[in-house]
Amino acid sequence: MSKMTFKQFGTNLKIYTKIIHMKTRYKTINYNAVCTKLYETNPLKFVFPLQQFHRKYCFHSFRGYETDSDTEDIEQKRNIKNIILLDNNDTLATKISECKSLQDIFDILQNNNNQLNWKNISMAIAMVRELQIIYYRVCMFEKNLNSYITPEDSFENILTNNDFLNLLNLMEEHYNFMNIQCLSYSLLCLHKIGVDINSTVSKKISYKLQKILMTTPVEEIEPCILSRFTVSIVSHRDLLGLYILKDIWPIVLKKLNLCETYEDIKHISICLYNLPWFLNKSIMDNFVTIVEHSLLNKPEHDDKVKCLVKVLRLINSPYWINQNIDLTRSLLLNLQGVIKHIALYDMIQLQMIIVKQSEPYQLFEEIHNETSKWLSKADVDTDITVLRLLSCIVPSSSASRRKHIESLLRKQFLLNNSYSQLCIGPLFNIIRNLKTSDLHICNAYWSSVLDWLISGKPSIRENHKLLRICNRYMNFNNNMSGTYRHYEFENQMINWLNEELEQGVSAIIPSKFSKIFSFFISYPNENIGYEMPEVMVKKVLDTVGQYSVYDCYIISRGLNTAFINRKNKTSLPMFLDQYVRLCTALNKRCLEILNQEPNLSIDQLNSLYRGYNHRYNVNEPELFYKILDRYKNFTSEHFSSRTIKELTYNLVASDWYDAELLDKCLEYFIKNHKYLLAENVEKILTVFFLYGVNSEKFIEFLPYAAEIINRDKFKMSGLNFMRASLALCYFYSLPTSIKDYLFSVEFLEKLDDELNNCYAKATYPLKVRQLLMILNRAVCIDYPEFDVPWFHTKYCEEIQSLVPKHTGSFYLDVEKRVGQLIKNKGHLKANSFSPYGYKLDFEIILNNSKQFKRENKNEKLVLLLLNEKDLRKTDNDMRGLSKLKQRHLEILGYRVVWIKKSIWNSMFMTEPEAKLSYLKSLIWKKP
């Protein structure tokens, strides 16, 4: 008879030592008591010996699934018997609830086979789930670091264990006698354990429970039962699950209006979160009203905190994230001061919400401080929960901390390629945000993902799971500026996607086909070719009218990546033709969406805008102006830090300045300045500096911006901090405190550390060095009172020696005409440099000769050429860098004259002597 003994856990001294260390580290039990317990316990019975002592750490830390559960995040040890069999004195059920190993449970069931009842069976399946949680939480990290656990001995193979299968048979025999609590709890446990929701026993229980829910008065149904049922059934991921839940939805709505306690609101939030297809604005408005009435005050106990987390997760789901910005912020701020008391898994959820919202600063800082404490624990106890915490910490970590996290990954996870599948998601977030230059780490991660997909069960290669991993790879590649490729992974994924298109349903589902097409065309190589399959192109063109805003964005992102990865392939006429046809069709589809849907959200507009920018080679002015015009329907109240961050990125990518739109963003920032992160402030400062503009709103915002940058100067990346400082300098708003840090040894050492660990070593150091020089020059010239030394003379000389002489027709034509006007060649210099390293196209010395009759002796004049890239598209005026250059040259004593290429090549300049007359008027302009 096959029994699941998990003998590795009973005999492996290393694991005992690890558990002892964990227990003493977290001070949950005395060291000697653990040793005594280990010594006295029979190894075969000592599968999970610390169940009674370690519950607090286990239960609030583990999370292995995407859907929700009302049973896994309780801080104290749970009494399962009282949860599902309240006021029951069944002796056998009590014995089962005290079991410390699977073998104990199975032995009790076998030895008492003739007297088992529905209560015993319910308790048995509940305890199997309890032990599974502990297995993953306490023991899985050993699998992450070593290979002590063989597949035959792991909990992951429980679905083929004969004793467990016998338990499922017993459930089929007894489920008709179970009460509603046991039915709902058993169904959820089966789902979490991994039993297929379409299995016979799961179907019977779900139909039985559905029937009871439909016939029981709403007042008598507990919300926790609804949440368990919803989470279990929604895992169908098919129409059958939605059909079942369609009948339950009215009960959920009625129960929403009957919410009285924090527990009620928490469980209804779980239901609504898992049923986004049924939600509409009126329901959400009703939910928000209930939340505002019940939750907007200081948390009083743990139940309320958990309720807040579930509510926040619901109102931050994709469609509703911008509908209740003020409520989200109020609920988050409601948690101030209690973060250190929040369960670990709840803290991870909150950190994800904060990162998504990019505010408020106060809670972001508090959560970051708490989660950062776990970094020291990661050296010894790096498990799935700590990984999830690290994935939240990395984006806001300093360079030294990132270096520490990188060394941790290298030592414990990636280079031995032996970590659990549960770690794949958190590891992805960590490596993606680290932007490491160590390709060994990147290759180890994607090779391990590929090995896991190849060796795992077919269920892990279901279309939605493959597409999620494809999306991760594309995001990863994008974060690495397109420099990273894992060809083996790409080829295998394309083979699987081909199989899915031929044998699955993805070919007829637009949202799935768009993702497949996007990945398929993005990563060409010699094995799969560089042309796009015409049959796939034709399918997109034939079905483009079915694509949503997000589908259009996904395909556009793929086309952009495809174009970049083929830019060195000059002889691809078929690809270029396909590219133009697809971009044109997508532009047309986006226009249709704008005309047909008047109530697009800001998120949808941002996706339309970003998709349009991805199709930069095939412009459609009508679409562009309609997207910008649609933003005018929103007020500053509809914006958030996250949407403004996305919008400013889109404006810069399309090289467009829209004063009205940016003023709305500034209104939001001014009103909510105390909640802002420096990262978002830097983005809008950079936009105004790039375009060389300001407004009344911007001038009003500048003091707040300087305060925020100064507050976060130690946490910002070197590049972002310098960008913000340059913008503040341009607008004469640079405080002394920022200047002191900017030119301190501490900051320069931080820059060196960043450059040593950056991923784009070919471009990033050059960008940082150039920006540091520009900043040094700006502070020296604009703020002489700061007494900052000019320490870039040698650097400028090195750059000047590499600058080639201009050979463009525009420059040569101007040079010829200027030479005709300035006869004394000693008064004319071409391609010269000013003090502080500014490049001067033409430098002219003017004196009071009779010919020119100037009053000023030896006036220094510079002629500078302006190309299209130096001008704003909106009004053809100069950009910020050009204006800064003019200001600095004038401070240095030059008179600056600009010549626009568009004017120089205009129609009236074709007349004889027109260009000479134009130059004369500029050079010898009357005072």
Coordinates of N, CA, C and O in Angstrom, one line a residue, residues 80-224:
I80 N -9.2 24.9 13.1 CA -10.0 24.5 12.0 C -11.3 23.9 12.4 O -12.3 24.0 11.8
K81 N -11.2 23.1 13.5 CA -12.4 22.5 14.0 C -13.6 23.5 14.3 O -14.7 23.3 13.9
N82 N -13.2 24.6 14.9 CA -14.2 25.6 15.2 C -14.6 26.4 14.0 O -15.7 27.1 14.0
I83 N -13.8 26.4 12.9 CA -14.2 27.2 11.7 C -15.2 26.5 10.9 O -16.2 27.1 10.5
I84 N -15.1 25.2 10.8 CA -16.0 24.4 9.9 C -17.0 23.6 10.7 O -18.0 23.2 10.1
L85 N -16.7 23.2 11.9 CA -17.6 22.4 12.7 C -17.9 23.0 14.1 O -17.5 22.5 15.1
L86 N -18.4 24.2 14.1 CA -18.6 24.9 15.3 C -19.5 24.2 16.3 O -20.5 23.6 15.9
D87 N -19.2 24.2 17.5 CA -20.0 23.5 18.6 C -20.2 22.0 18.3 O -21.2 21.5 18.6
N88 N -19.2 21.4 17.8 CA -19.3 19.9 17.5 C -18.3 19.2 18.4 O -17.2 19.6 18.6
N89 N -18.8 18.1 19.0 CA -17.9 17.3 19.9 C -17.6 15.9 19.3 O -17.3 15.0 20.1
D90 N -17.5 15.8 18.0 CA -17.1 14.6 17.4 C -15.7 14.3 17.7 O -14.7 15.0 17.4
T91 N -15.4 13.1 18.4 CA -14.1 12.8 18.9 C -13.1 12.5 17.8 O -12.0 13.0 17.8
L92 N -13.6 11.9 16.7 CA -12.7 11.5 15.6 C -12.3 12.8 14.9 O -11.1 13.0 14.5
A93 N -13.2 13.7 14.7 CA -12.9 15.0 14.1 C -11.9 15.8 14.9 O -11.0 16.4 14.3
T94 N -12.0 15.7 16.2 CA -11.1 16.4 17.0 C -9.7 15.8 16.9 O -8.7 16.5 16.8
K95 N -9.6 14.4 16.8 CA -8.3 13.8 16.6 C -7.7 14.2 15.3 O -6.5 14.4 15.2
I96 N -8.5 14.2 14.2 CA -8.0 14.6 12.9 C -7.4 16.0 13.0 O -6.4 16.4 12.4
S97 N -8.1 16.9 13.6 CA -7.7 18.3 13.7 C -6.4 18.5 14.4 O -5.8 19.6 14.3
E98 N -6.0 17.5 15.2 CA -4.7 17.6 16.0 C -3.6 16.9 15.3 O -2.5 16.9 15.8
C99 N -3.8 16.4 14.1 CA -2.8 15.7 13.4 C -1.7 16.6 12.9 O -1.9 17.8 12.6
K100 N -0.4 16.1 13.0 CA 0.7 16.8 12.6 C 1.4 16.4 11.3 O 2.4 16.9 10.9
S101 N 0.8 15.4 10.7 CA 1.4 14.9 9.4 C 0.3 14.3 8.6 O -0.8 13.9 9.1
L102 N 0.5 14.2 7.3 CA -0.4 13.6 6.4 C -0.6 12.1 6.8 O -1.8 11.6 6.7
Q103 N 0.5 11.5 7.1 CA 0.4 10.0 7.5 C -0.6 9.8 8.6 O -1.3 8.8 8.7
D104 N -0.5 10.7 9.6 CA -1.4 10.6 10.7 C -2.9 10.7 10.3 O -3.7 9.9 10.7
I105 N -3.2 11.6 9.4 CA -4.6 11.8 8.9 C -5.0 10.5 8.2 O -6.1 9.9 8.4
F106 N -4.1 10.0 7.3 CA -4.5 8.8 6.5 C -4.6 7.6 7.4 O -5.5 6.7 7.1
D107 N -3.8 7.5 8.4 CA -3.9 6.3 9.3 C -5.2 6.4 10.1 O -5.8 5.3 10.2
I108 N -5.6 7.5 10.5 CA -6.9 7.6 11.3 C -8.0 7.2 10.4 O -9.0 6.5 10.8
L109 N -8.0 7.7 9.1 CA -9.1 7.4 8.2 C -9.2 5.9 7.9 O -10.2 5.3 7.9
Q110 N -8.0 5.3 7.8 CA -8.0 3.9 7.4 C -8.4 3.0 8.6 O -9.1 2.0 8.5
N111 N -7.9 3.4 9.8 CA -8.2 2.6 11.0 C -9.6 2.7 11.5 O -10.1 1.9 12.3
N112 N -10.3 3.8 11.1 CA -11.7 4.0 11.5 C -12.6 4.1 10.3 O -13.6 4.8 10.3
N113 N -12.3 3.3 9.3 CA -13.1 3.3 8.1 C -14.6 3.1 8.3 O -15.4 3.7 7.6
N114 N -14.9 2.2 9.2 CA -16.3 1.8 9.4 C -17.2 2.9 10.1 O -18.4 2.8 10.1
Q115 N -16.5 3.8 10.8 CA -17.3 4.8 11.6 C -17.1 6.2 11.1 O -17.5 7.1 11.8
L116 N -16.6 6.4 9.9 CA -16.4 7.7 9.4 C -17.7 8.4 9.0 O -18.7 7.7 8.5
N117 N -17.8 9.7 9.2 CA -19.0 10.4 8.8 C -18.5 11.7 8.1 O -17.4 12.0 7.9
W118 N -19.5 12.5 7.7 CA -19.2 13.7 6.9 C -18.4 14.7 7.7 O -17.6 15.4 7.1
K119 N -18.5 14.7 9.0 CA -17.7 15.7 9.8 C -16.2 15.3 9.7 O -15.3 16.1 9.6
N120 N -16.0 13.9 9.8 CA -14.6 13.5 9.8 C -13.9 13.8 8.4 O -12.8 14.2 8.3
I121 N -14.7 13.5 7.4 CA -14.2 13.7 6.0 C -13.9 15.2 5.8 O -12.9 15.6 5.2
S122 N -14.8 16.1 6.2 CA -14.6 17.5 6.1 C -13.3 18.0 6.8 O -12.5 18.8 6.3
M123 N -13.2 17.5 8.0 CA -12.0 17.8 8.8 C -10.7 17.3 8.2 O -9.7 18.0 8.2
A124 N -10.8 16.1 7.6 CA -9.6 15.5 6.9 C -9.1 16.4 5.8 O -7.9 16.7 5.6
I125 N -10.0 16.8 4.9 CA -9.6 17.6 3.7 C -9.1 18.9 4.1 O -8.2 19.5 3.5
A126 N -9.7 19.5 5.2 CA -9.3 20.8 5.7 C -7.9 20.7 6.3 O -7.0 21.6 6.0
M127 N -7.6 19.6 6.9 CA -6.2 19.5 7.5 C -5.2 19.1 6.5 O -4.0 19.5 6.6
V128 N -5.6 18.5 5.4 CA -4.6 18.2 4.3 C -4.2 19.6 3.7 O -3.0 19.8 3.5
R129 N -5.2 20.5 3.6 CA -4.9 21.8 3.1 C -4.0 22.6 4.1 O -3.0 23.3 3.7
E130 N -4.3 22.5 5.4 CA -3.4 23.1 6.4 C -2.0 22.7 6.3 O -1.1 23.5 6.3
L131 N -1.8 21.4 6.2 CA -0.4 20.9 6.1 C 0.3 21.2 4.8 O 1.5 21.4 4.7
Q132 N -0.5 21.4 3.7 CA 0.0 21.8 2.4 C 0.6 23.2 2.6 O 1.7 23.6 2.1
I133 N -0.1 24.1 3.3 CA 0.3 25.5 3.5 C 1.7 25.5 4.2 O 2.6 26.1 3.8
I134 N 1.7 24.7 5.3 CA 3.0 24.6 6.1 C 4.1 24.0 5.2 O 5.2 24.5 5.3
Y135 N 3.8 23.0 4.4 CA 4.8 22.4 3.6 C 5.4 23.5 2.7 O 6.7 23.6 2.6
Y136 N 4.6 24.2 2.0 CA 5.1 25.2 1.1 C 5.9 26.3 1.8 O 6.9 26.8 1.4
R137 N 5.3 26.7 3.0 CA 5.9 27.9 3.7 C 7.2 27.5 4.4 O 8.1 28.2 4.4
V138 N 7.1 26.4 5.1 CA 8.3 26.0 6.0 C 9.3 25.2 5.3 O 10.5 25.4 5.5
C139 N 8.9 24.4 4.3 CA 9.8 23.5 3.7 C 10.2 23.8 2.3 O 11.3 23.3 1.8
M140 N 9.4 24.5 1.6 CA 9.7 24.7 0.2 C 11.0 25.5 -0.1 O 11.7 25.3 -1.1
F141 N 11.4 26.3 0.9 CA 12.7 27.0 0.7 C 13.9 26.1 0.6 O 14.9 26.4 -0.1
E142 N 13.8 24.9 1.2 CA 14.9 23.9 1.1 C 15.0 23.5 -0.4 O 16.1 23.3 -0.9
K143 N 13.9 23.4 -1.1 CA 13.9 23.0 -2.5 C 14.5 24.2 -3.3 O 15.1 24.0 -4.3
N144 N 14.2 25.4 -2.8 CA 14.8 26.6 -3.5 C 16.3 26.5 -3.5 O 17.0 26.9 -4.5
L145 N 16.9 26.1 -2.4 CA 18.3 26.2 -2.2 C 19.0 24.9 -2.5 O 20.2 24.9 -2.9
N146 N 18.4 23.8 -2.3 CA 19.0 22.5 -2.5 C 18.0 21.6 -3.1 O 16.9 21.9 -3.4
S147 N 18.5 20.4 -3.4 CA 17.6 19.4 -4.0 C 17.3 18.2 -3.1 O 17.4 17.1 -3.5
Y148 N 17.1 18.5 -1.8 CA 16.9 17.4 -0.9 C 15.6 16.7 -1.2 O 15.4 15.5 -0.9
I149 N 14.6 17.4 -1.7 CA 13.2 16.8 -1.8 C 13.1 16.2 -3.2 O 13.2 16.9 -4.2
T150 N 12.9 14.9 -3.3 CA 12.7 14.3 -4.6 C 11.2 14.4 -5.0 O 10.3 14.6 -4.1
P151 N 10.9 14.4 -6.3 CA 9.5 14.5 -6.7 C 8.6 13.5 -6.1 O 7.5 13.8 -5.8
E152 N 9.2 12.3 -5.8 CA 8.3 11.2 -5.2 C 7.9 11.6 -3.8 O 6.8 11.1 -3.3
D153 N 8.7 12.3 -3.1 CA 8.5 12.6 -1.7 C 7.8 14.0 -1.5 O 7.5 14.3 -0.4
S154 N 7.6 14.7 -2.5 CA 7.1 16.1 -2.3 C 5.6 16.1 -2.2 O 4.9 15.3 -2.8
F155 N 5.1 17.2 -1.6 CA 3.6 17.4 -1.5 C 3.0 17.6 -2.8 O 1.8 17.4 -3.0
E156 N 3.8 18.1 -3.8 CA 3.3 18.4 -5.1 C 2.7 17.2 -5.8 O 1.9 17.3 -6.8
N157 N 3.0 16.0 -5.4 CA 2.5 14.8 -6.0 C 1.4 14.1 -5.2 O 1.1 13.0 -5.4
I158 N 0.8 14.9 -4.4 CA -0.3 14.4 -3.6 C -1.5 13.9 -4.4 O -2.2 13.0 -4.0
L159 N -1.7 14.5 -5.6 CA -2.9 14.2 -6.4 C -2.8 12.7 -6.9 O -3.8 12.2 -7.4
T160 N -1.6 12.1 -6.9 CA -1.5 10.7 -7.3 C -1.3 9.8 -6.2 O -1.1 8.6 -6.4
N161 N -1.4 10.3 -5.0 CA -1.2 9.4 -3.8 C -2.5 8.6 -3.5 O -3.6 9.2 -3.5
N162 N -2.4 7.4 -3.3 CA -3.5 6.5 -3.2 C -4.4 6.8 -2.0 O -5.6 6.7 -2.0
D163 N -3.7 7.2 -0.8 CA -4.5 7.5 0.3 C -5.3 8.8 0.1 O -6.5 8.9 0.6
F164 N -4.7 9.7 -0.6 CA -5.5 11.0 -0.9 C -6.7 10.7 -1.8 O -7.8 11.2 -1.7
L165 N -6.4 9.8 -2.8 CA -7.5 9.5 -3.7 C -8.6 8.8 -3.0 O -9.8 9.0 -3.3
N166 N -8.3 8.0 -2.0 CA -9.3 7.3 -1.2 C -10.1 8.4 -0.4 O -11.3 8.2 -0.3
L167 N -9.4 9.4 0.0 CA -10.1 10.5 0.7 C -11.1 11.2 -0.2 O -12.2 11.5 0.2
L168 N -10.7 11.4 -1.5 CA -11.7 12.0 -2.4 C -12.9 11.1 -2.6 O -14.0 11.6 -2.8
N169 N -12.7 9.8 -2.7 CA -13.8 8.8 -2.8 C -14.7 8.9 -1.6 O -15.9 8.9 -1.8
L170 N -14.1 9.1 -0.4 CA -15.0 9.2 0.8 C -15.8 10.5 0.7 O -16.9 10.5 1.2
M171 N -15.2 11.5 0.2 CA -15.9 12.8 0.1 C -17.1 12.6 -0.9 O -18.2 13.2 -0.6
E172 N -16.9 11.9 -1.9 CA -18.1 11.6 -2.9 C -19.2 10.9 -2.2 O -20.4 11.1 -2.4
E173 N -18.8 10.0 -1.2 CA -19.9 9.3 -0.5 C -20.6 10.1 0.5 O -21.8 9.9 0.8
H174 N -19.9 11.1 1.1 CA -20.5 11.8 2.2 C -20.9 13.2 2.0 O -21.5 13.9 2.9
Y175 N -20.6 13.8 0.8 CA -20.8 15.2 0.6 C -22.3 15.6 0.7 O -22.6 16.8 1.1
N176 N -23.2 14.7 0.4 CA -24.6 15.1 0.5 C -25.1 15.4 1.9 O -26.1 16.1 2.1
F177 N -24.3 15.0 2.9 CA -24.7 15.2 4.3 C -24.0 16.4 4.9 O -24.3 16.8 6.0
M178 N -23.1 17.0 4.2 CA -22.3 18.2 4.8 C -23.2 19.4 4.9 O -24.1 19.6 4.0
N179 N -22.9 20.2 5.9 CA -23.6 21.5 6.0 C -22.9 22.5 5.1 O -21.9 22.2 4.4
I180 N -23.5 23.7 5.0 CA -23.0 24.7 4.0 C -21.6 25.1 4.3 O -20.8 25.4 3.3
Q181 N -21.2 25.2 5.6 CA -19.8 25.6 5.9 C -18.8 24.6 5.4 O -17.8 24.9 4.8
C182 N -19.1 23.3 5.7 CA -18.2 22.3 5.3 C -18.1 22.1 3.8 O -17.0 21.9 3.2
L183 N -19.2 22.3 3.1 CA -19.2 22.2 1.6 C -18.3 23.3 1.0 O -17.5 23.0 0.1
S184 N -18.5 24.5 1.5 CA -17.8 25.7 0.9 C -16.3 25.5 1.3 O -15.4 25.8 0.4
Y185 N -16.0 25.1 2.5 CA -14.6 25.0 2.9 C -13.9 23.8 2.1 O -12.8 23.9 1.7
S186 N -14.6 22.7 2.0 CA -14.1 21.6 1.3 C -13.8 21.9 -0.2 O -12.8 21.5 -0.8
L187 N -14.7 22.6 -0.8 CA -14.6 23.0 -2.2 C -13.3 23.9 -2.4 O -12.5 23.7 -3.3
L188 N -13.2 24.8 -1.5 CA -12.0 25.7 -1.6 C -10.7 24.9 -1.4 O -9.7 25.1 -2.1
C189 N -10.7 24.0 -0.4 CA -9.5 23.2 -0.1 C -9.1 22.4 -1.3 O -8.0 22.2 -1.7
L190 N -10.1 21.7 -1.9 CA -9.9 20.9 -3.1 C -9.2 21.8 -4.2 O -8.2 21.4 -4.9
H191 N -9.8 23.0 -4.4 CA -9.2 23.9 -5.4 C -7.8 24.2 -5.1 O -6.9 24.2 -6.0
K192 N -7.5 24.6 -3.8 CA -6.2 25.0 -3.5 C -5.2 23.9 -3.5 O -4.0 24.1 -3.8
I193 N -5.6 22.7 -3.1 CA -4.7 21.5 -3.2 C -4.3 21.2 -4.6 O -3.3 20.7 -4.9
G194 N -5.2 21.5 -5.5 CA -4.9 21.3 -7.0 C -5.8 20.3 -7.7 O -5.6 20.0 -8.8
V195 N -6.9 19.9 -7.0 CA -7.8 19.0 -7.6 C -8.6 19.8 -8.7 O -9.1 20.9 -8.5
D196 N -8.7 19.2 -9.9 CA -9.3 19.9 -11.0 C -10.8 20.2 -10.6 O -11.5 19.4 -10.1
I197 N -11.2 21.4 -10.9 CA -12.5 21.9 -10.6 C -13.6 21.1 -11.4 O -14.7 21.0 -11.0
N198 N -13.1 20.5 -12.5 CA -14.0 19.7 -13.3 C -14.0 18.2 -12.9 O -14.7 17.4 -13.6
S199 N -13.3 17.8 -11.9 CA -13.3 16.5 -11.4 C -14.7 16.1 -10.8 O -15.5 17.0 -10.5
T200 N -15.0 14.8 -10.7 CA -16.3 14.4 -10.3 C -16.7 14.9 -8.9 O -17.8 15.5 -8.7
V201 N -15.8 14.8 -8.0 CA -16.1 15.2 -6.6 C -16.2 16.7 -6.5 O -17.1 17.2 -5.8
S202 N -15.4 17.5 -7.2 CA -15.5 19.0 -7.2 C -16.9 19.4 -7.8 O -17.5 20.3 -7.3
K203 N -17.2 18.8 -8.9 CA -18.5 19.1 -9.6 C -19.7 18.8 -8.7 O -20.6 19.7 -8.6
K204 N -19.7 17.7 -8.0 CA -20.8 17.3 -7.2 C -20.9 18.3 -6.0 O -22.0 18.8 -5.7
I205 N -19.8 18.7 -5.4 CA -19.9 19.6 -4.3 C -20.3 21.0 -4.7 O -21.1 21.6 -4.1
S206 N -19.8 21.4 -5.9 CA -20.1 22.8 -6.4 C -21.6 22.9 -6.7 O -22.3 23.9 -6.4
Y207 N -22.2 21.8 -7.4 CA -23.6 21.8 -7.7 C -24.5 21.8 -6.5 O -25.5 22.5 -6.4
K208 N -24.0 21.0 -5.5 CA -24.8 20.9 -4.2 C -24.8 22.3 -3.5 O -25.8 22.7 -3.1
L209 N -23.6 22.9 -3.5 CA -23.5 24.2 -2.8 C -24.3 25.2 -3.5 O -24.9 26.1 -2.9
Q210 N -24.2 25.2 -4.9 CA -25.0 26.2 -5.7 C -26.5 26.1 -5.4 O -27.2 27.1 -5.2
K211 N -27.0 24.8 -5.3 CA -28.4 24.6 -5.0 C -28.8 25.1 -3.7 O -29.8 25.8 -3.5
I212 N -27.9 24.9 -2.7 CA -28.2 25.4 -1.3 C -28.2 26.9 -1.3 O -29.1 27.6 -0.7
L213 N -27.2 27.5 -1.9 CA -27.2 29.0 -2.0 C -28.4 29.6 -2.6 O -28.9 30.7 -2.2
M214 N -28.9 29.0 -3.7 CA -30.0 29.5 -4.4 C -31.3 29.4 -3.6 O -32.3 30.1 -3.9
T215 N -31.4 28.5 -2.7 CA -32.6 28.2 -1.9 C -32.6 28.7 -0.5 O -33.6 28.6 0.2
T216 N -31.5 29.3 -0.1 CA -31.4 29.8 1.3 C -31.6 31.3 1.3 O -31.1 32.0 0.5
P217 N -32.4 31.8 2.3 CA -32.5 33.2 2.4 C -31.2 33.9 2.5 O -30.3 33.4 3.2
V218 N -31.1 35.1 1.8 CA -29.8 35.8 1.8 C -29.3 36.1 3.2 O -28.1 36.0 3.5
E219 N -30.2 36.5 4.1 CA -29.8 36.9 5.4 C -29.1 35.8 6.2 O -28.3 36.0 7.1
E220 N -29.4 34.5 5.8 CA -28.8 33.4 6.5 C -27.5 32.9 5.9 O -26.8 32.0 6.4
I221 N -27.1 33.5 4.8 CA -25.8 33.1 4.1 C -24.7 33.9 4.6 O -24.7 35.2 4.6
E222 N -23.6 33.3 5.1 CA -22.5 34.0 5.5 C -21.6 34.5 4.3 O -21.4 33.7 3.4
P223 N -21.1 35.7 4.3 CA -20.3 36.1 3.2 C -19.0 35.3 2.9 O -18.6 35.1 1.8
C224 N -18.5 34.7 4.0 CA -17.3 33.8 3.8 C -17.6 32.6 2.9 O -16.8 32.2 2.1

